[in-house]
PDB file of C-alpha atoms and ligand atoms in Angstrom:
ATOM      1  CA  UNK S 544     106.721 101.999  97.781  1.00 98.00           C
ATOM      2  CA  UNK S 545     108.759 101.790  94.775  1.00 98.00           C
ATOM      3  CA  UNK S 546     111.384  98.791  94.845  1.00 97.00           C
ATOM      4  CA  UNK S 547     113.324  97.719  91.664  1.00 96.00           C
ATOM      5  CA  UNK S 548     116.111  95.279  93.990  1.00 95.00           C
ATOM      6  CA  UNK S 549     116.648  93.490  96.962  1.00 96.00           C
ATOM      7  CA  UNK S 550     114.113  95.155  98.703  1.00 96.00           C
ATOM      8  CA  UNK S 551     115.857  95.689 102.341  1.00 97.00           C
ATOM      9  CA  UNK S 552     115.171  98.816 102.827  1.00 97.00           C
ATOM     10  CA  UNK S 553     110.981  97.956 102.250  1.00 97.00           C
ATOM     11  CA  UNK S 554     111.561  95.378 104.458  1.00 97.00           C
ATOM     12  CA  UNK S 555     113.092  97.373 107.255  1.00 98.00           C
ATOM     13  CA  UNK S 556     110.049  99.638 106.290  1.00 97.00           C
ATOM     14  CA  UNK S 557     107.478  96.607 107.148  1.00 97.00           C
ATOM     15  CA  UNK S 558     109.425  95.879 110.167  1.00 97.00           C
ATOM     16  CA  UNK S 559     108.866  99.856 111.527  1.00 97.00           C
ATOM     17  CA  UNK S 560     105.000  99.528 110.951  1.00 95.00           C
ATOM     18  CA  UNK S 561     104.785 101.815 108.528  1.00 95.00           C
ATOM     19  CA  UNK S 562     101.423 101.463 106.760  1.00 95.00           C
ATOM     20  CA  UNK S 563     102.285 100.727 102.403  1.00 97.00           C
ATOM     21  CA  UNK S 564      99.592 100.302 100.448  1.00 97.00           C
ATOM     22  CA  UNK S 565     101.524  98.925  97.679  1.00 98.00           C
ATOM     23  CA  UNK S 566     104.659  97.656  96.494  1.00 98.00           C
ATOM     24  CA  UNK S 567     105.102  98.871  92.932  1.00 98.00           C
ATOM     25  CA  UNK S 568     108.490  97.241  91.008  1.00 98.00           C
ATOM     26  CA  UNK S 569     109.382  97.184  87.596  1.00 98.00           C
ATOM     27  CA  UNK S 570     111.069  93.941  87.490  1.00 97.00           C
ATOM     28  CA  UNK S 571     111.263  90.599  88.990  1.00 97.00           C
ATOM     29  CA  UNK S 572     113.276  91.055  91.760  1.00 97.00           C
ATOM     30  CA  UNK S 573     113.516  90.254  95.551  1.00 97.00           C
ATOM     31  CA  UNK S 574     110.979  93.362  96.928  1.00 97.00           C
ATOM     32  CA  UNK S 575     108.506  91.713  95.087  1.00 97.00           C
ATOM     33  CA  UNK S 576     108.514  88.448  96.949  1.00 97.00           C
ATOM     34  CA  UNK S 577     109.552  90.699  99.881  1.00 97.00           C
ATOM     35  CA  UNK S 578     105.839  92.199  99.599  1.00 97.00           C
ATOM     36  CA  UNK S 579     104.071  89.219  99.104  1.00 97.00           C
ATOM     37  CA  UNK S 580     105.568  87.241 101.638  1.00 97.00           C
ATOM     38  CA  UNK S 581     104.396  90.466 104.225  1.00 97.00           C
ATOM     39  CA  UNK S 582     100.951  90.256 102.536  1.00 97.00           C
ATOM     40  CA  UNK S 583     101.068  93.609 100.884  1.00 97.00           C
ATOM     41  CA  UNK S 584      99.778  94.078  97.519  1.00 97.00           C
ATOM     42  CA  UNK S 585     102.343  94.168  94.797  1.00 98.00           C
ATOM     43  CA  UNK S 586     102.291  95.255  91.523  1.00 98.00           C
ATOM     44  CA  UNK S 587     104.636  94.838  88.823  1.00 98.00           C
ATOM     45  CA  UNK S 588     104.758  97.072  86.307  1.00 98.00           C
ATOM     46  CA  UNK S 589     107.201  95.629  83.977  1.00 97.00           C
ATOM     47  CA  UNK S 590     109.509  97.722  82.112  1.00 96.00           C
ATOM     48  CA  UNK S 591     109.665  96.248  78.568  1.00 92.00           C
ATOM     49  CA  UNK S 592     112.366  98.566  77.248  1.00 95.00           C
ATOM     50  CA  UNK S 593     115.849 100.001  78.453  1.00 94.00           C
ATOM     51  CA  UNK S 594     116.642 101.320  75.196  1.00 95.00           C
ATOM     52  CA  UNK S 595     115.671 104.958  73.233  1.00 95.00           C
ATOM     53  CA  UNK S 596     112.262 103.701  72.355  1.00 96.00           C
ATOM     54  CA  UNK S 597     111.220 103.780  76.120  1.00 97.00           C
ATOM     55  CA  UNK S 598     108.582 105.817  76.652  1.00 97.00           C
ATOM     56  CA  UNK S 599     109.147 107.421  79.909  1.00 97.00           C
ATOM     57  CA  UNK S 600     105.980 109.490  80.351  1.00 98.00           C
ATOM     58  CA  UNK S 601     103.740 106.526  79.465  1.00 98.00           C
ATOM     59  CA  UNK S 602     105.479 104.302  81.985  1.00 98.00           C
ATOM     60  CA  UNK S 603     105.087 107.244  84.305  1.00 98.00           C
ATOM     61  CA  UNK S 604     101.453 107.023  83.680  1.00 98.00           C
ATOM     62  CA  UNK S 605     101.033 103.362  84.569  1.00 98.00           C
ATOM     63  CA  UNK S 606     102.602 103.713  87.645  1.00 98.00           C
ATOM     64  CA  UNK S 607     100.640 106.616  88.939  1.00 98.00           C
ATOM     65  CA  UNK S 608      97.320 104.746  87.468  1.00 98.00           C
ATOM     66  CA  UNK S 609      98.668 102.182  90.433  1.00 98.00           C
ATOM     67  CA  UNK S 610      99.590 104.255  93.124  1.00 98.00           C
ATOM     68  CA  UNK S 611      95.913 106.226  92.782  1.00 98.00           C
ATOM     69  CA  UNK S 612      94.452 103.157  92.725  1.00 98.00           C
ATOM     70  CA  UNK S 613      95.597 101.911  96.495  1.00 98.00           C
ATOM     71  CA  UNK S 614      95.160 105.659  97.370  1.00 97.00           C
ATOM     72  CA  UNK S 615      98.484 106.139  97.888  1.00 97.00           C
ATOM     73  CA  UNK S 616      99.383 109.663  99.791  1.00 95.00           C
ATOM     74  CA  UNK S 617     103.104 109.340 100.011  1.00 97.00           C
ATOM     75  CA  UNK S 618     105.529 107.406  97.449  1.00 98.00           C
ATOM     76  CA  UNK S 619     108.634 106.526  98.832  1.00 98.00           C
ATOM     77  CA  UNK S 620     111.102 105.127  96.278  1.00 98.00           C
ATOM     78  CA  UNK S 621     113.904 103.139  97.753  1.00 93.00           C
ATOM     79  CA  UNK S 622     116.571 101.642  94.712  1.00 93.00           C
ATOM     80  CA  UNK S 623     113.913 101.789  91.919  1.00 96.00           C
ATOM     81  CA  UNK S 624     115.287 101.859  88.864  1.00 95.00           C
ATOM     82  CA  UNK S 625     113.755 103.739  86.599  1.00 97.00           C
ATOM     83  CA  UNK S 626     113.841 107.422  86.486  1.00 96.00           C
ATOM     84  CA  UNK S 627     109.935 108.685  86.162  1.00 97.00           C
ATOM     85  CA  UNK S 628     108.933 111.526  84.687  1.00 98.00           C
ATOM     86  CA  UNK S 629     106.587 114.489  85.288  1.00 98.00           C
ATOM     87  CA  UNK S 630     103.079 113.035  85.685  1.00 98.00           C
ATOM     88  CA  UNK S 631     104.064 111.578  89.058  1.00 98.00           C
ATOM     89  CA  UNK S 632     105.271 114.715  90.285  1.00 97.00           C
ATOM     90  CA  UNK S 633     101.924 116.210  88.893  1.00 98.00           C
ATOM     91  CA  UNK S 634     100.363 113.903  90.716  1.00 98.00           C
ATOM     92  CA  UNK S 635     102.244 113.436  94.017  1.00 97.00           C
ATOM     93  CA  UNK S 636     104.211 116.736  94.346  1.00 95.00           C
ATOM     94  CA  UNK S 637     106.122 117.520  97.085  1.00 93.00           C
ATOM     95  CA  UNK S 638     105.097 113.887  98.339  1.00 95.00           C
ATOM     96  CA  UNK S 639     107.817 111.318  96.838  1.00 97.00           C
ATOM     97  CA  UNK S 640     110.583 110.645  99.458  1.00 97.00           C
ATOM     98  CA  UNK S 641     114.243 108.995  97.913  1.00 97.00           C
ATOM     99  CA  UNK S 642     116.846 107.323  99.994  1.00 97.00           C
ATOM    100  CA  UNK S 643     120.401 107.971  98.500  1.00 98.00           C
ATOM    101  CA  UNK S 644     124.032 106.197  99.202  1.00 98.00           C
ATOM    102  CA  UNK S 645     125.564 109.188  99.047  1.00 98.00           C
ATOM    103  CA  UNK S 646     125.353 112.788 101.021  1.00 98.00           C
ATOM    104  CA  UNK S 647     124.088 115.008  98.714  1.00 98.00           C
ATOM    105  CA  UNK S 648     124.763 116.677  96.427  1.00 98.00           C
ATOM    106  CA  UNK S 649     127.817 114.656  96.557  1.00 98.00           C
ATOM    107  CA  UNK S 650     128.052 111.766  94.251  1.00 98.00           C
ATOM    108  CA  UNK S 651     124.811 112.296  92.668  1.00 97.00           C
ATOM    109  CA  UNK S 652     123.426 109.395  90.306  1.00 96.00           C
ATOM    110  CA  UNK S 653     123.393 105.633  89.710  1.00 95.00           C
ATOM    111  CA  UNK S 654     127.118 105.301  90.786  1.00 97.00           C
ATOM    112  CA  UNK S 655     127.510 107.065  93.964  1.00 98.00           C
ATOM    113  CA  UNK S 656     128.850 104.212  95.974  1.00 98.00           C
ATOM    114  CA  UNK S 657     131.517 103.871  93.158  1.00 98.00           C
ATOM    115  CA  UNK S 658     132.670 106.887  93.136  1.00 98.00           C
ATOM    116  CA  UNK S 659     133.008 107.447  96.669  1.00 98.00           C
ATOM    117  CA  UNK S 660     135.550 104.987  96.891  1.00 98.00           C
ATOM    118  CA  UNK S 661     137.102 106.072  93.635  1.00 98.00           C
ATOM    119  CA  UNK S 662     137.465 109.497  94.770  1.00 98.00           C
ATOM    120  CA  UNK S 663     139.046 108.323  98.157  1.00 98.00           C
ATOM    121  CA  UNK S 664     136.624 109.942 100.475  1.00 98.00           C
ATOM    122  CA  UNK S 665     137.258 109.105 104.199  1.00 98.00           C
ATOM    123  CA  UNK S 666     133.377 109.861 104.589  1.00 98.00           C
ATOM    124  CA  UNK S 667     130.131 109.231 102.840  1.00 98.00           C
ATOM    125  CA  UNK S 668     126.763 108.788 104.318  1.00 98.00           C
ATOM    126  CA  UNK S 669     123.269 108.570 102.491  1.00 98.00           C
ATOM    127  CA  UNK S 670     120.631 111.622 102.005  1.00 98.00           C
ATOM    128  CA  UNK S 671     116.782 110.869 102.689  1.00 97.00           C
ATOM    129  CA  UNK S 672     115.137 113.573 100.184  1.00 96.00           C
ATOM    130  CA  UNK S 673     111.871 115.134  98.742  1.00 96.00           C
ATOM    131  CA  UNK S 674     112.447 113.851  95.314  1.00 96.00           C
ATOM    132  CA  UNK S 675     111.614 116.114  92.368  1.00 95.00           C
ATOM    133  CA  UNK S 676     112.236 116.004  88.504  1.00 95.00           C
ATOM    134  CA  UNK S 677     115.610 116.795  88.670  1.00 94.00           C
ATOM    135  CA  UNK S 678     117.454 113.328  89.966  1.00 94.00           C
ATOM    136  CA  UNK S 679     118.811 113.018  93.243  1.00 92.00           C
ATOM    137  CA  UNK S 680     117.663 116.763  93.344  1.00 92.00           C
ATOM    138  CA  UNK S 681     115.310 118.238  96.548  1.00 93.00           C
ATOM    139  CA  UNK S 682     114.876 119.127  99.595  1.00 95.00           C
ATOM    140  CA  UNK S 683     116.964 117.365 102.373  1.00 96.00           C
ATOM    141  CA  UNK S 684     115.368 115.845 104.911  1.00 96.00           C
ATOM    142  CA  UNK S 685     118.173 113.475 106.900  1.00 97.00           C
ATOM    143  CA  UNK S 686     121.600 112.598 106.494  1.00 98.00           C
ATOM    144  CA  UNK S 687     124.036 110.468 107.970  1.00 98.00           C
ATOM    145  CA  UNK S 688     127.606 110.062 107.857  1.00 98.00           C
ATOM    146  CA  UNK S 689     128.821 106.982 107.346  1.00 98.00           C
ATOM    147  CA  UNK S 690     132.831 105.756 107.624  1.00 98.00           C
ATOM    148  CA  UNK S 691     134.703 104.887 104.794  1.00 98.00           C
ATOM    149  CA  UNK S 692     137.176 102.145 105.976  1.00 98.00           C
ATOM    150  CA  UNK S 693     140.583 100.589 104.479  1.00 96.00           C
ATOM    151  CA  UNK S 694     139.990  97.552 101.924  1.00 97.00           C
ATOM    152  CA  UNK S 695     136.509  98.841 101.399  1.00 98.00           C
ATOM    153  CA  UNK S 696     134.329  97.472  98.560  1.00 98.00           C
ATOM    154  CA  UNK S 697     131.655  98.750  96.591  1.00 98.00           C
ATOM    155  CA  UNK S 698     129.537  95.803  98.233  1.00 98.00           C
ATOM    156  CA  UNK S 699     131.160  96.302 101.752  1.00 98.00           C
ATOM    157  CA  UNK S 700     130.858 100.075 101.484  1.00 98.00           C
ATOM    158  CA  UNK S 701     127.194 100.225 100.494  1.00 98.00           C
ATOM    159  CA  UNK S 702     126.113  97.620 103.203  1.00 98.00           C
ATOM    160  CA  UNK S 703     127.555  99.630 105.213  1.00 98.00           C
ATOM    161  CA  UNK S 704     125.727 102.538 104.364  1.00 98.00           C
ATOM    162  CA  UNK S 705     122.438 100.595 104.016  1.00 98.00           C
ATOM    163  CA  UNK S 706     122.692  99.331 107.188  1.00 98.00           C
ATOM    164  CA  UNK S 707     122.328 103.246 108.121  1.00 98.00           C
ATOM    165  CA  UNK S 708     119.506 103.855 105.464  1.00 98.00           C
ATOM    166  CA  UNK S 709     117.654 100.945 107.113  1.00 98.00           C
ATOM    167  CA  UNK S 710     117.134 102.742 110.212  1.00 98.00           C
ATOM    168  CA  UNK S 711     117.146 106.094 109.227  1.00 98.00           C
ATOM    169  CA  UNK S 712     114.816 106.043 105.732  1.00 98.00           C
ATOM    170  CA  UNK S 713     111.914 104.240 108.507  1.00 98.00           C
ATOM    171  CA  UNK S 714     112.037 107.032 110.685  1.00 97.00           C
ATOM    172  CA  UNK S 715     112.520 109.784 108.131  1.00 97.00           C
ATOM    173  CA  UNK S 716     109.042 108.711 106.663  1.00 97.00           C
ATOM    174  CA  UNK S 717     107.735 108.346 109.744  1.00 96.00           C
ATOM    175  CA  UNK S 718     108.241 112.025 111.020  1.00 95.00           C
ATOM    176  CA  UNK S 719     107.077 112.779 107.390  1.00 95.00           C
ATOM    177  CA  UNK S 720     103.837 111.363 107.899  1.00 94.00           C
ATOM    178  CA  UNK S 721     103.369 112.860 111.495  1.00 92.00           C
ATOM    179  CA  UNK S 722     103.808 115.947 110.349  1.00 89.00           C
ATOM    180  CA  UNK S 723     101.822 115.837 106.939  1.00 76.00           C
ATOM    181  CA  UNK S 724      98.875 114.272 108.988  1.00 65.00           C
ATOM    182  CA  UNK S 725      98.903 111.041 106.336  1.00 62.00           C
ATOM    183  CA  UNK S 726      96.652 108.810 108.438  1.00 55.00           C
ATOM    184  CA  UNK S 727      98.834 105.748 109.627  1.00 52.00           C
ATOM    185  CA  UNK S 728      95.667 102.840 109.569  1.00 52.00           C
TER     186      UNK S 728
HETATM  187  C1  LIG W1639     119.743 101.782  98.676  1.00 67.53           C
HETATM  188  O1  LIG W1639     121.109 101.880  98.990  1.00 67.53           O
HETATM  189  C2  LIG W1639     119.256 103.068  98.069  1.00 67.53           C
HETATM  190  O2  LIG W1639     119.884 104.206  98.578  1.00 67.53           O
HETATM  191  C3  LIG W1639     119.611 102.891  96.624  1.00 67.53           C
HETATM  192  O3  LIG W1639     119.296 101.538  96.373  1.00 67.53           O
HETATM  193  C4  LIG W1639     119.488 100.781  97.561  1.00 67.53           C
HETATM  194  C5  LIG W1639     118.251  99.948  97.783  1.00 67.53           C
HETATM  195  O4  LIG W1639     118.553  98.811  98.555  1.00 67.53           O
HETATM  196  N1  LIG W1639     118.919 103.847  95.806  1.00 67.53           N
HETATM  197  P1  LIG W1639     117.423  97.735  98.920  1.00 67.53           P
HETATM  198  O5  LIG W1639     116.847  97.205  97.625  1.00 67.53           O
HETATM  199  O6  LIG W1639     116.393  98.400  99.759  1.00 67.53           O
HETATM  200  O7  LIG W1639     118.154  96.664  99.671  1.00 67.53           O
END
């Protein structure tokens, strides 16, 4: 799993038994003590720059180095926060899942809970996806509609919808690794 925040969704994860080999973040933040707490190895791979000099492909690199490492089979991203790049689709394509506040391809990008409510939507929802190079891009595997309610917030709005995420991202990956045979122990 890929975490970069509070880390509900992982632990909702943890909580449906689904096997993760490792937590991968790429800052301090409440997924990793979320993953140690569980007893599940956690790795932070610290992302030293958010400016032009980043280099995307070599953080790319470090993560994957990771993921092979614990012999990961499926990388499910849930609110990381760094876009990678093409060496872990190389690596893992067709097999990195993304949960997203938003029904797609509505509201694409880091803001989609913002602009929801900006653009006075009655409904949103979140998208669990096959995540490719493009962002918030791929295949669609689940969606769910989600209510948006007079005197919303941004923070009322998206607990809303991650209350919804927390129950359907678990089950999503679930069926996913039913049906790609990913052994569960
Ligand atoms: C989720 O809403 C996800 O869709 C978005 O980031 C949030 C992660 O929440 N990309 P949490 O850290 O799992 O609580």
């Amino acid at each position: 799993m890929l975490a970069s925040g509070s880390g509900t969704n992982l632990e909702a994860i943890l909580e449906a038994d689904v096997p993760v080999a490792v937590v991968v973040v790429d800052r301090p933040c409440r997924a990793l003590e979320v993953a140690t707490n569980a007893g599940v190895p956690a790795q932070l791979v610290e992302r030293t720059s958010f400016g032009k000099d980043f280099d995307r492909v070599a953080y790319t690199e470090q993560v994957v180095d990771v993921l092979r490492a614990h012999g990961v089979e499926l990388v499910v991203m849930a609110g990381f926060g760094t876009i990678l790049d093409k060496p872990v689709h190389d690596a893992y394509p067709g097999q990195i899942l993304n949960t997203h506040p938003a029904l797609l391809p509505a509201f694409r990008g880091w803001h989609a809970v913002e602009e929801a409510l900006a653009a006075g939507v009655k409904v949103t929802g979140c998208t669990v996806h096959v995540a490719t190079l493009e962002v918030d891009d791929g295949p669609i595997l689940a969606q769910e509609a989600v209510p948006v309610l007079p005197g919303d917030t941004v923070d009322s709005l998206h607990e809303r919808i991650k209350d919804v995420e927390r129950r359907l991202y678990p089950a999503t990956i679930a069926e996913v690794i039913a049906t790609k045979g990913i052994p569960t122990t």
